[in-house]
Each structure stands twice: as structure tokens, then as C-alpha cells.
Amino acid sequence: MKTKFYLFAIAMLLTTFTFSANAGTINTEKMYKEAAANMTKEQRIARCEEIKERVEEIKAMDKSQLTKADKKELKGELKELKKEAQAMGSGGIYLSIGAIIIIILVLILIL
């Protein structure tokens, strides 16, 4: 009887930890999109320029003298800058090679 109770208690704890681990994550992409929506076009352009300058600074840095933790921090910063820059942009239209081939075939059939 006690073993069933212990198994049940362990299952409940694991379930609780599983659900609470996901609750603490922050959706930064959504946050950046909301911030970009509240900016004017000039502010977005200025922020994009700031992001470009920071990326160029990071690329120009001598990373051989940095510790592993510093390199990891820079990598995380670059990822966040990329997410923010993508949120600032309009997204654009992306076509795969297959879609391009289908479009060309349709145009050939029509003409």
C-alpha cells in the first residue's frame, strides 16, 4: 500500500516540476514584436542601426582572450540581437526552390 502511495507522490512531483519549468520561460520574440509595433518608422530604423553597429563591434573583437563564459554571453547577445532585428523587419516573402519551379512551370503552361 505504501509503495503505491510513494509512486503516486513521485508522479505528482514530476508532473508539477514539468509544468512549472515551462511556466517560467519568456517569449522574447513576442516582446520584441510588441516593442517594434509601438515604435515609429524612424525609431525602428535607428534601432536597427544600433543593432548593426553592435554586431560589427562583436565581430571586430579579439575573442581569443575571452573566457568560455564571456564567449557564451556574446553568443547569447548575438542571438537576442538577431531576434530583435527580425522583429523590427517586415519579415519579407520567402520562396523555396520547389515553389519557384512550380511558378515557372505554371508560367510556361500559361504562355
PDB file of C-alpha atoms in Angstrom, residues 28-99:
ATOM      1  CA  THR A  28      11.228  37.353 -26.184  1.00  0.00           C
ATOM      2  CA  GLU A  29      10.134  37.262 -29.818  1.00  0.00           C
ATOM      3  CA  LYS A  30       6.628  38.361 -28.853  1.00  0.00           C
ATOM      4  CA  MET A  31       8.081  41.027 -26.569  1.00  0.00           C
ATOM      5  CA  TYR A  32      10.254  42.416 -29.388  1.00  0.00           C
ATOM      6  CA  LYS A  33       7.328  42.458 -31.827  1.00  0.00           C
ATOM      7  CA  GLU A  34       5.204  44.397 -29.350  1.00  0.00           C
ATOM      8  CA  ALA A  35       8.013  46.887 -28.790  1.00  0.00           C
ATOM      9  CA  ALA A  36       8.507  47.290 -32.549  1.00  0.00           C
ATOM     10  CA  ALA A  37       4.780  47.895 -33.034  1.00  0.00           C
ATOM     11  CA  ASN A  38       4.937  50.809 -30.578  1.00  0.00           C
ATOM     12  CA  MET A  39       7.874  52.475 -32.388  1.00  0.00           C
ATOM     13  CA  THR A  40       7.735  54.924 -35.243  1.00  0.00           C
ATOM     14  CA  LYS A  41       9.472  54.102 -38.511  1.00  0.00           C
ATOM     15  CA  GLU A  42      12.377  56.420 -37.666  1.00  0.00           C
ATOM     16  CA  GLN A  43      12.820  54.795 -34.259  1.00  0.00           C
ATOM     17  CA  ARG A  44      12.864  51.334 -35.848  1.00  0.00           C
ATOM     18  CA  ILE A  45      15.485  52.433 -38.385  1.00  0.00           C
ATOM     19  CA  ALA A  46      17.611  53.966 -35.614  1.00  0.00           C
ATOM     20  CA  ARG A  47      17.350  50.799 -33.500  1.00  0.00           C
ATOM     21  CA  CYS A  48      18.310  48.639 -36.488  1.00  0.00           C
ATOM     22  CA  GLU A  49      21.390  50.816 -36.990  1.00  0.00           C
ATOM     23  CA  GLU A  50      22.299  50.391 -33.311  1.00  0.00           C
ATOM     24  CA  ILE A  51      21.938  46.627 -33.661  1.00  0.00           C
ATOM     25  CA  LYS A  52      24.150  46.623 -36.787  1.00  0.00           C
ATOM     26  CA  GLU A  53      26.817  48.673 -35.014  1.00  0.00           C
ATOM     27  CA  ARG A  54      26.828  46.331 -32.011  1.00  0.00           C
ATOM     28  CA  VAL A  55      27.100  43.259 -34.254  1.00  0.00           C
ATOM     29  CA  GLU A  56      30.033  44.841 -36.083  1.00  0.00           C
ATOM     30  CA  GLU A  57      31.699  45.617 -32.725  1.00  0.00           C
ATOM     31  CA  ILE A  58      31.310  41.998 -31.659  1.00  0.00           C
ATOM     32  CA  LYS A  59      32.675  40.728 -34.991  1.00  0.00           C
ATOM     33  CA  ALA A  60      35.697  43.037 -34.699  1.00  0.00           C
ATOM     34  CA  MET A  61      36.511  41.911 -31.141  1.00  0.00           C
ATOM     35  CA  ASP A  62      39.527  39.735 -30.398  1.00  0.00           C
ATOM     36  CA  LYS A  63      37.771  36.705 -28.978  1.00  0.00           C
ATOM     37  CA  SER A  64      40.929  34.718 -28.306  1.00  0.00           C
ATOM     38  CA  GLN A  65      41.436  36.479 -24.951  1.00  0.00           C
ATOM     39  CA  LEU A  66      37.860  35.885 -23.751  1.00  0.00           C
ATOM     40  CA  THR A  67      36.882  33.190 -21.305  1.00  0.00           C
ATOM     41  CA  LYS A  68      34.392  30.478 -22.191  1.00  0.00           C
ATOM     42  CA  ALA A  69      31.674  32.229 -20.163  1.00  0.00           C
ATOM     43  CA  ASP A  70      32.308  35.534 -21.972  1.00  0.00           C
ATOM     44  CA  LYS A  71      32.098  33.826 -25.362  1.00  0.00           C
ATOM     45  CA  LYS A  72      28.836  32.189 -24.336  1.00  0.00           C
ATOM     46  CA  GLU A  73      27.476  35.547 -23.198  1.00  0.00           C
ATOM     47  CA  LEU A  74      28.413  37.175 -26.521  1.00  0.00           C
ATOM     48  CA  LYS A  75      26.757  34.336 -28.420  1.00  0.00           C
ATOM     49  CA  GLY A  76      23.579  34.809 -26.383  1.00  0.00           C
ATOM     50  CA  GLU A  77      23.676  38.546 -27.024  1.00  0.00           C
ATOM     51  CA  LEU A  78      24.011  37.946 -30.767  1.00  0.00           C
ATOM     52  CA  LYS A  79      21.005  35.605 -30.696  1.00  0.00           C
ATOM     53  CA  GLU A  80      18.926  38.220 -28.875  1.00  0.00           C
ATOM     54  CA  LEU A  81      20.027  40.933 -31.313  1.00  0.00           C
ATOM     55  CA  LYS A  82      19.034  38.676 -34.217  1.00  0.00           C
ATOM     56  CA  LYS A  83      15.586  38.077 -32.715  1.00  0.00           C
ATOM     57  CA  GLU A  84      15.111  41.795 -32.143  1.00  0.00           C
ATOM     58  CA  ALA A  85      16.260  42.665 -35.670  1.00  0.00           C
ATOM     59  CA  GLN A  86      13.866  40.114 -37.165  1.00  0.00           C
ATOM     60  CA  ALA A  87      11.017  41.595 -35.126  1.00  0.00           C
ATOM     61  CA  MET A  88      11.890  45.081 -36.396  1.00  0.00           C
ATOM     62  CA  GLY A  89      11.768  43.998 -40.039  1.00  0.00           C
ATOM     63  CA  SER A  90       8.662  43.333 -42.041  1.00  0.00           C
ATOM     64  CA  GLY A  91       9.522  39.680 -42.496  1.00  0.00           C
ATOM     65  CA  GLY A  92       9.561  39.593 -46.275  1.00  0.00           C
ATOM     66  CA  ILE A  93       8.466  36.807 -48.582  1.00  0.00           C
ATOM     67  CA  TYR A  94      10.417  33.574 -48.718  1.00  0.00           C
ATOM     68  CA  LEU A  95      10.117  31.179 -51.643  1.00  0.00           C
ATOM     69  CA  SER A  96      11.550  27.707 -51.669  1.00  0.00           C
ATOM     70  CA  ILE A  97      13.205  26.181 -54.727  1.00  0.00           C
ATOM     71  CA  GLY A  98      10.171  23.934 -55.210  1.00  0.00           C
ATOM     72  CA  ALA A  99       7.815  26.927 -55.182  1.00  0.00           C
TER      73      ALA A  99
END
